[in-house]
PDB file of C-alpha atoms in Angstrom:
ATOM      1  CA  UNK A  13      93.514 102.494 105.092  1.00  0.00           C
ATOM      2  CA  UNK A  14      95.777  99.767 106.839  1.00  0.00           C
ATOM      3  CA  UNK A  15      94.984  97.971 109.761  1.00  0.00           C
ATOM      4  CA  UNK A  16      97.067  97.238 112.453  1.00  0.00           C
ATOM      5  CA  UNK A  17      95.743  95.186 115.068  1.00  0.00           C
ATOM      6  CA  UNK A  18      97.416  95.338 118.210  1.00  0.00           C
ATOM      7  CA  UNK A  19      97.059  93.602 121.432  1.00  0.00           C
ATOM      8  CA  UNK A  20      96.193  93.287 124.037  1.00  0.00           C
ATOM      9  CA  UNK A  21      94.148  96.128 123.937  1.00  0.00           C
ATOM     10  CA  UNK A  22      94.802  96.400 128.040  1.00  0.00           C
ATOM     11  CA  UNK A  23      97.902  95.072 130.615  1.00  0.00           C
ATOM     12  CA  UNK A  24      97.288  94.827 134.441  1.00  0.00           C
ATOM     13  CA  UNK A  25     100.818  93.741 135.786  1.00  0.00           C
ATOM     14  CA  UNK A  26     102.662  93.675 139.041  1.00  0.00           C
ATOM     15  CA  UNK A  27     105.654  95.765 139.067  1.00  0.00           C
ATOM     16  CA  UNK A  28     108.845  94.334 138.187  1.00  0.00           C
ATOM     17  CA  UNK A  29     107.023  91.587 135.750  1.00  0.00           C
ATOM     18  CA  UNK A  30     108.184  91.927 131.886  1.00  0.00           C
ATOM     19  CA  UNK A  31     105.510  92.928 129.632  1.00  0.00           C
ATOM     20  CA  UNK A  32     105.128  91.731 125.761  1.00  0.00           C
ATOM     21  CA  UNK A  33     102.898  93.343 123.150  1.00  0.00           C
ATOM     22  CA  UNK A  34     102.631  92.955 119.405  1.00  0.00           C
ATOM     23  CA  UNK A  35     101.146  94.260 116.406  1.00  0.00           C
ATOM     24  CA  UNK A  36     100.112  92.824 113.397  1.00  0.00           C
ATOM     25  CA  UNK A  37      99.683  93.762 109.305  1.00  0.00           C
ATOM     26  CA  UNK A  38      98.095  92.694 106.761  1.00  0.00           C
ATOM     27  CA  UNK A  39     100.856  94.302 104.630  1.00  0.00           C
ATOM     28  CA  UNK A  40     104.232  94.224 104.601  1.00  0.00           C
ATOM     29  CA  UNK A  41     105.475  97.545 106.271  1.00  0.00           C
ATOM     30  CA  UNK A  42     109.284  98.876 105.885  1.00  0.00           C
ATOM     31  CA  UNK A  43     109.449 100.814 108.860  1.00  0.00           C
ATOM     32  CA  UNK A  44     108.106  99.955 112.252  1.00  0.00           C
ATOM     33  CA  UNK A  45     107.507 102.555 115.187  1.00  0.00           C
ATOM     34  CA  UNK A  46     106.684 101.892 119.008  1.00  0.00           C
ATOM     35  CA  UNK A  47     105.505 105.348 120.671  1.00  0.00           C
ATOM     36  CA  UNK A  48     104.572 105.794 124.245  1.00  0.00           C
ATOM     37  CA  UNK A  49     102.250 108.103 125.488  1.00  0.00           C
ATOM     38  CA  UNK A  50     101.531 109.499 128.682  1.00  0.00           C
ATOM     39  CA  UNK A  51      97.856 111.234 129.486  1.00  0.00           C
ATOM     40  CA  UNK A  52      97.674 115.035 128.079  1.00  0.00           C
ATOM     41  CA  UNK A  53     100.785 114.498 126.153  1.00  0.00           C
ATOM     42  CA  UNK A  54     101.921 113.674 122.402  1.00  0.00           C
ATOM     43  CA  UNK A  55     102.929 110.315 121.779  1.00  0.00           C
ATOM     44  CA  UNK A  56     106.847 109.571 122.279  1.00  0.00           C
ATOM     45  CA  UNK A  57     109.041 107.757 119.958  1.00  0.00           C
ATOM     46  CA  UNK A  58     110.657 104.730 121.897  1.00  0.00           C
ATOM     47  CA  UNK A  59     111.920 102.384 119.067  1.00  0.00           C
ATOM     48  CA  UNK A  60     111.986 102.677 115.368  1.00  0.00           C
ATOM     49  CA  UNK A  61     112.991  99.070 113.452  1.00  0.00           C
ATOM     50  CA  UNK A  62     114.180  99.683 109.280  1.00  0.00           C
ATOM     51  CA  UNK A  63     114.866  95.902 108.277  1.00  0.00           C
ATOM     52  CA  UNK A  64     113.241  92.407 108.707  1.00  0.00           C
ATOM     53  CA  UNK A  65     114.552  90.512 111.769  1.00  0.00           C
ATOM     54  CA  UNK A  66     115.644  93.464 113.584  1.00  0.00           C
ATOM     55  CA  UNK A  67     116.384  93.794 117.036  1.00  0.00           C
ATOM     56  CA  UNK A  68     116.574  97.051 119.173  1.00  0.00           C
ATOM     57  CA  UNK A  69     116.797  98.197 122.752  1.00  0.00           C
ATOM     58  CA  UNK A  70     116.140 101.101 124.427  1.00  0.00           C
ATOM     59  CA  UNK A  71     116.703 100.856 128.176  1.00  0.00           C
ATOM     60  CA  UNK A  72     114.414  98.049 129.136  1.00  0.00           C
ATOM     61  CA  UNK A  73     112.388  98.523 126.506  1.00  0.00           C
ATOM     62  CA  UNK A  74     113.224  95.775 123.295  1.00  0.00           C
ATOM     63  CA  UNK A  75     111.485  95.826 120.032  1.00  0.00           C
ATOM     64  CA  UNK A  76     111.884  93.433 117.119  1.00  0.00           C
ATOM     65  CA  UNK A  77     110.502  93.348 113.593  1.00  0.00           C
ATOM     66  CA  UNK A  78     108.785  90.514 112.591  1.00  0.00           C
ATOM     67  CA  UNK A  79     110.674  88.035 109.539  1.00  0.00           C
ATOM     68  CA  UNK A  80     107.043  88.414 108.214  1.00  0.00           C
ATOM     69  CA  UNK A  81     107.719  92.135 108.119  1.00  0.00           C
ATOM     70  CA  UNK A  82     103.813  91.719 108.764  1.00  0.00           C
ATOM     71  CA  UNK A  83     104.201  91.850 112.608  1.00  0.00           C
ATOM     72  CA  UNK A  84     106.370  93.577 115.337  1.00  0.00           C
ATOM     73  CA  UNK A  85     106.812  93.041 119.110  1.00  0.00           C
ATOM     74  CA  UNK A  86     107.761  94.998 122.280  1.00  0.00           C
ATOM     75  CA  UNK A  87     108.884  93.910 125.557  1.00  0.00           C
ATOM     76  CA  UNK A  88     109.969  95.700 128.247  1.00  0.00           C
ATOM     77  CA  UNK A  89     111.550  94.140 131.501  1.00  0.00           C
ATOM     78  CA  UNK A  90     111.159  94.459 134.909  1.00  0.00           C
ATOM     79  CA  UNK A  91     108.548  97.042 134.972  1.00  0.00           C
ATOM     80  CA  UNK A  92     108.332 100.448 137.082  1.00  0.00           C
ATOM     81  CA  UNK A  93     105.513 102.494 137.256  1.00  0.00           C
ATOM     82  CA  UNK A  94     106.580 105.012 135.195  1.00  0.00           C
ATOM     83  CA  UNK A  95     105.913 102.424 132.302  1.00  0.00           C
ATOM     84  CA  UNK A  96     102.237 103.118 132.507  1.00  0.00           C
ATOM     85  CA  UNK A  97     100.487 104.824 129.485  1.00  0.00           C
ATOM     86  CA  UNK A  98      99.479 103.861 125.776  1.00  0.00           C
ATOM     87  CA  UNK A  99     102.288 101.934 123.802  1.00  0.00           C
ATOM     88  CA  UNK A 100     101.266 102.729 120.086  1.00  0.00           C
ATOM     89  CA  UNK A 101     102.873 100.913 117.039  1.00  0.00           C
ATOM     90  CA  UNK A 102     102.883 102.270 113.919  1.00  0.00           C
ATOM     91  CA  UNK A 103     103.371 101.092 110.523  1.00  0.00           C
ATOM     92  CA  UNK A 104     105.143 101.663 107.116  1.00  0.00           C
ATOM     93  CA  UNK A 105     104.522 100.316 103.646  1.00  0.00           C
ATOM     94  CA  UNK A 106     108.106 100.345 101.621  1.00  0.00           C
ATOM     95  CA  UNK A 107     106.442 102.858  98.984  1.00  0.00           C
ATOM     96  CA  UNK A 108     104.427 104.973 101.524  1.00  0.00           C
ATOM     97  CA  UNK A 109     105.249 108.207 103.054  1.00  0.00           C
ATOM     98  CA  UNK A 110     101.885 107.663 105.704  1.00  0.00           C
ATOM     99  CA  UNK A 111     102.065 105.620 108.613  1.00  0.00           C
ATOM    100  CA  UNK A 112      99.407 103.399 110.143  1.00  0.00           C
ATOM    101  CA  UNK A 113      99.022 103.217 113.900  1.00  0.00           C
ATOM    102  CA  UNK A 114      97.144 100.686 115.972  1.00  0.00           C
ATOM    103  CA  UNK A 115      94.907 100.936 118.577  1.00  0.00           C
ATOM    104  CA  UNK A 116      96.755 100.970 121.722  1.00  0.00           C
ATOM    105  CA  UNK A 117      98.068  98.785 124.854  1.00  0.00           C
ATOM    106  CA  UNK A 118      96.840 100.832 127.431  1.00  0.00           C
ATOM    107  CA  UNK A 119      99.657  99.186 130.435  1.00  0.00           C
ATOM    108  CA  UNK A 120      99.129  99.930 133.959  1.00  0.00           C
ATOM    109  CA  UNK A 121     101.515  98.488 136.589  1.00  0.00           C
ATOM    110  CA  UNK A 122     100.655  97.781 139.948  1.00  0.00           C
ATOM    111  CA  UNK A 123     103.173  98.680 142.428  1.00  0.00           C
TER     112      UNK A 123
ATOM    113  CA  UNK B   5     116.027 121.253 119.148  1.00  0.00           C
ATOM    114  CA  UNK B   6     112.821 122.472 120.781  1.00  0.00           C
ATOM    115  CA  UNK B   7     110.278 119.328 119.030  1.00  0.00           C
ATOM    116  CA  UNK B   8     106.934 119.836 117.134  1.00  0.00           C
ATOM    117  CA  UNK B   9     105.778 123.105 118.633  1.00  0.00           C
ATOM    118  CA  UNK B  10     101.704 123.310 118.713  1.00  0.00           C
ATOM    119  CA  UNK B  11      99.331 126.288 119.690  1.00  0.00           C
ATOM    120  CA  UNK B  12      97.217 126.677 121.786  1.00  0.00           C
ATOM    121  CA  UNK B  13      96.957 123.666 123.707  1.00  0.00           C
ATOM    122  CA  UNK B  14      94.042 123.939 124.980  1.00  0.00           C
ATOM    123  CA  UNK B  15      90.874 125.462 123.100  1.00  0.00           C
ATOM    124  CA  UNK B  16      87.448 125.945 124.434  1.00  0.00           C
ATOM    125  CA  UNK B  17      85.200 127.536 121.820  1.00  0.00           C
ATOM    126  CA  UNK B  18      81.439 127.364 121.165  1.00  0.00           C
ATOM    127  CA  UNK B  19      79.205 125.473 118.058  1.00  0.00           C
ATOM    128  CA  UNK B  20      79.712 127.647 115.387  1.00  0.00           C
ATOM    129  CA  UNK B  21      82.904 129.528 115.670  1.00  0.00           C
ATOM    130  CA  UNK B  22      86.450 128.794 113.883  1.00  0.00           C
ATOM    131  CA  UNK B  23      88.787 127.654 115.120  1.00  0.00           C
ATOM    132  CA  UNK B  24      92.359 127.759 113.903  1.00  0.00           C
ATOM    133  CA  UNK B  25      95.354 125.320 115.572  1.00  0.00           C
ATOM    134  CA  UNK B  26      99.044 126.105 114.657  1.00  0.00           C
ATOM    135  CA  UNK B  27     102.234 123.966 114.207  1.00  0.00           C
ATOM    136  CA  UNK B  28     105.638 124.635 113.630  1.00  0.00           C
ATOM    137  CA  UNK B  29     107.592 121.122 112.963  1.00  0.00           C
ATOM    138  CA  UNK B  30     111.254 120.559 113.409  1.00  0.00           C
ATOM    139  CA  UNK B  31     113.700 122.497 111.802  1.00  0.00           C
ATOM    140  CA  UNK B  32     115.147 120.615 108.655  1.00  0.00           C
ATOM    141  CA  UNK B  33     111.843 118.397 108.220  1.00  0.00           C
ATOM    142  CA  UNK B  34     109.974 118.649 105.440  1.00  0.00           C
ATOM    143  CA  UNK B  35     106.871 116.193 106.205  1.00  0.00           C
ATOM    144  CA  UNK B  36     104.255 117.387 108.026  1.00  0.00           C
ATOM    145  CA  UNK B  37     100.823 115.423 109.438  1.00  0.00           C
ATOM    146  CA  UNK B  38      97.900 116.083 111.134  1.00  0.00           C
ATOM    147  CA  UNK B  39      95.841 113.958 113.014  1.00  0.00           C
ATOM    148  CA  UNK B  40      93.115 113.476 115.287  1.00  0.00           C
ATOM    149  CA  UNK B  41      92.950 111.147 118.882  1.00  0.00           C
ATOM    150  CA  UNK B  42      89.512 110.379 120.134  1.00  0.00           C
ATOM    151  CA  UNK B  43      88.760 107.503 122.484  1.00  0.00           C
ATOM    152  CA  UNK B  44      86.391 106.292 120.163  1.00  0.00           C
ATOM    153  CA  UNK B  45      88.350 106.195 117.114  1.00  0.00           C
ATOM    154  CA  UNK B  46      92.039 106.462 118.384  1.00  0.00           C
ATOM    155  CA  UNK B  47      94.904 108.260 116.113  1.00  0.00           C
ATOM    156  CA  UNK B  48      93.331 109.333 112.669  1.00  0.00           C
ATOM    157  CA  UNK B  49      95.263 110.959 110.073  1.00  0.00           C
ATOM    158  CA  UNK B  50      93.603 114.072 108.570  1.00  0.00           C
ATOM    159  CA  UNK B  51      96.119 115.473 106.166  1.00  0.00           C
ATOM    160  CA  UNK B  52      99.723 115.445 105.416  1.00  0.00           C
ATOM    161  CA  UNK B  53     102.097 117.610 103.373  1.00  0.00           C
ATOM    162  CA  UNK B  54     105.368 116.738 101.545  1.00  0.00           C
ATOM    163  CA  UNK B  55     107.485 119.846 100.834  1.00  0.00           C
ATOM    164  CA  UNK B  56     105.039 122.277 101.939  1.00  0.00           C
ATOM    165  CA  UNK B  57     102.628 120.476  99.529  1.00  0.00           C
ATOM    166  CA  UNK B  58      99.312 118.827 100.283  1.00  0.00           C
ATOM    167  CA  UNK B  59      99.760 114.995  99.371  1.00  0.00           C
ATOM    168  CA  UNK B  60      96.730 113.486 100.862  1.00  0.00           C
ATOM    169  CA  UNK B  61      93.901 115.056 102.587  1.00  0.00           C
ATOM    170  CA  UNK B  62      91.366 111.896 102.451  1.00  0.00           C
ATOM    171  CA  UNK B  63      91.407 111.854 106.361  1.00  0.00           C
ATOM    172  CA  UNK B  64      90.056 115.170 106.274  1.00  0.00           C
ATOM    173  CA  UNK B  65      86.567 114.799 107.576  1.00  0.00           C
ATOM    174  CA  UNK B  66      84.416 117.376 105.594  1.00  0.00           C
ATOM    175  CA  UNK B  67      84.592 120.543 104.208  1.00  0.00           C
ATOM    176  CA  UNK B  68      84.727 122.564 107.336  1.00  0.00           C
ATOM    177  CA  UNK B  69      88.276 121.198 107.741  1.00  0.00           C
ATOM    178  CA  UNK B  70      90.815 122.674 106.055  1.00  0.00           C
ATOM    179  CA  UNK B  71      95.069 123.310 106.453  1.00  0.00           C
ATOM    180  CA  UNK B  72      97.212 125.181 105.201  1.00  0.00           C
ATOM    181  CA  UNK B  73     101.070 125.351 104.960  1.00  0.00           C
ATOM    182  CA  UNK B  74     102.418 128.324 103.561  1.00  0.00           C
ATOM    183  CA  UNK B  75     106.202 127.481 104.310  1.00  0.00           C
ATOM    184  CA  UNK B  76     108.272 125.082 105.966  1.00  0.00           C
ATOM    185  CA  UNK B  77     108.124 126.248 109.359  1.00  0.00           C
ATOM    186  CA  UNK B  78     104.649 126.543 109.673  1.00  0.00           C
ATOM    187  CA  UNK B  79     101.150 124.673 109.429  1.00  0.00           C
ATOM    188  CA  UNK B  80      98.103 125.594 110.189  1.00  0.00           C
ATOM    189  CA  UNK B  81      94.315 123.677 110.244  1.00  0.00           C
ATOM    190  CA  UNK B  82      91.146 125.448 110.678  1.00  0.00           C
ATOM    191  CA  UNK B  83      87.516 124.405 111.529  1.00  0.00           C
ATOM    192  CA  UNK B  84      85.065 126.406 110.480  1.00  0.00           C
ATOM    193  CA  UNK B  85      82.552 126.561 111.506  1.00  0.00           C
ATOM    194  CA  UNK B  86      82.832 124.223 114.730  1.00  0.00           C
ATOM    195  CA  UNK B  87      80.845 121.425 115.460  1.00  0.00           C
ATOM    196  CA  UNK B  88      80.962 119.736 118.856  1.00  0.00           C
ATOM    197  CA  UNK B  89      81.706 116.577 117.335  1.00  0.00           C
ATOM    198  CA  UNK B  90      85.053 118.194 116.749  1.00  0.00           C
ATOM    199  CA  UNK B  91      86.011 117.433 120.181  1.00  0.00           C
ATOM    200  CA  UNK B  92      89.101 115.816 120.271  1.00  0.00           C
ATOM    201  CA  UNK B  93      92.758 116.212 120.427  1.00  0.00           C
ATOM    202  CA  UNK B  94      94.474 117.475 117.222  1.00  0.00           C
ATOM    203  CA  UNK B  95      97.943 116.747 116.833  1.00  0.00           C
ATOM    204  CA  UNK B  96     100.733 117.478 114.314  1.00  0.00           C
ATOM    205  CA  UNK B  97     103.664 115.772 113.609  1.00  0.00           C
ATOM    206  CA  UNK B  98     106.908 116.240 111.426  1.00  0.00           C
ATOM    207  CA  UNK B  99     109.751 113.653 109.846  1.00  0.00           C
ATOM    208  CA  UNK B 100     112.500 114.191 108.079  1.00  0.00           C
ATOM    209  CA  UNK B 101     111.547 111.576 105.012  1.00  0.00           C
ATOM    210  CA  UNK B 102     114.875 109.951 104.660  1.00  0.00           C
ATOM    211  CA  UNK B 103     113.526 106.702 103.340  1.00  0.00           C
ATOM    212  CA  UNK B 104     115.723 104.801 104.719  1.00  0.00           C
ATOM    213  CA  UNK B 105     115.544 105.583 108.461  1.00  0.00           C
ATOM    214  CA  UNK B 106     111.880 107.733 108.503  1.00  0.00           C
ATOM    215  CA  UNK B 107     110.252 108.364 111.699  1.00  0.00           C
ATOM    216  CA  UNK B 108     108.151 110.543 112.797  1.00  0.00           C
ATOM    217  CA  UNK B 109     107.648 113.009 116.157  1.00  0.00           C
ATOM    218  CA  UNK B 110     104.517 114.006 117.854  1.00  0.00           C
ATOM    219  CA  UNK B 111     104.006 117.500 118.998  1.00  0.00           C
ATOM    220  CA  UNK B 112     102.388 118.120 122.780  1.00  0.00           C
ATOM    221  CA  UNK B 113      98.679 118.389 120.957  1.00  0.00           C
ATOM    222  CA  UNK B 114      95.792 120.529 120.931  1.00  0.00           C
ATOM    223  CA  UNK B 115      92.600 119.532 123.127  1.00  0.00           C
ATOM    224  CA  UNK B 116      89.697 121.047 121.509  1.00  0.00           C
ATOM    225  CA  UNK B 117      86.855 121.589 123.006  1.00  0.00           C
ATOM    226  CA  UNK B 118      83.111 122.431 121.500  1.00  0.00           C
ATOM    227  CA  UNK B 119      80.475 123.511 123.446  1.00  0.00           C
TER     228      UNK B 119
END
């Protein structure tokens, strides 16, 4: 299957910091995903990006697909502590119905 | 709309038994998936179905595994017999498979337990 590496695997910050993760292909996806999830639950559907160069918000939260369409990036401002959990990207390809998730930013703000 | 609806949630059972977890996906999607979150191995996809029809079931670990979807509104993957090595949390999830804007949403999970 697809890898997508994603990192960093873990995020200690101070609350009210911005955070930035990304995830990487070695394919080119269509369709990139950011999910959040919290402990005992499903994962969440934050963002979803559908062309090359994108930018979208959600709150705080901002995600961008990569020009590469190889990569993809989240950032979210001026964290709370509600922003802790597992931040999972997923992945694409333009003729796939599948998608590919990476491993996780586990995020854990300090308040 | 009530979201990927998944029963039980929580399933205790012991070595041997089967074990059968349910999904019902949104209303009006017709992709289905299955997958499986250990801390070892994170998200794994098992199986998913296009139009009530199997499409790929390589993530499907072995022959005890098996799912089933006899309509749209309903899914259903069995383990049988059990294995404690099943351990894990099973989730399903639907989409709607417009290519143009897919995306996919998560249902609450299953933790499964085997003693």
């Amino acid at each position: 299957g697809q890898q997508l590496n994603q990192s960093p695997q873990s995020m200690f910050i101070q609350e009210g910091e911005d955070v930035s993760m990304n995830c990487t292909s070695s394919s080119i996806f269509n369709t990139w995903l950011w999910y959040k999830q919290d402990p005992g639950e499903g994962p969440v559907l934050l963002i979803a990006l559908y062309k090359a160069g994108e930018l979208t918000s959600n709150g705080r939260l901002t995600a961008q697909f990569g020009i590469t369409r190889k990569d993809s990036f989240l950032n979210i401002s001026a964290s709370i502590p509600s922003d802790v959990g597992i931040y999972f990207c997923a992945g694409q390809l333009a003729n796939g119905n599948q998608f590919y998730f990476g491993t996780g930013t586990s995020l854990t703000v300090i308040p | 709309d009530a979201g990927v609806i998944q029963s039980p949630r929580h399933e205790v059972t012991e070595m041997g038994q089967e074990v059968t977890l349910r999904c019902k996906p949104i209303s009006g999607h017709n992709s289905l998936f299955w997958y499986r979150q250990t801390m070892m191995r994170g998200l794994e996809l098992l199986i998913y179905f296009n139009n009530n029809v199997p499409i790929d079931d390589s993530g499907m670990p072995e022959d005890r595994f098996s799912a089933k979807m006899p309509n749209a509104s309903f899914s259903t993957l069995k383990i049988q017999p059990s294995e404690p090595r099943d351990s894990a949390v099973y989730f399903c999830a639907s989409s709607a498979r417009d290519r143009s804007t897919d995306t996919q949403y998560f249902g609450p999970g299953t933790r499964l337990t085997v003693l």
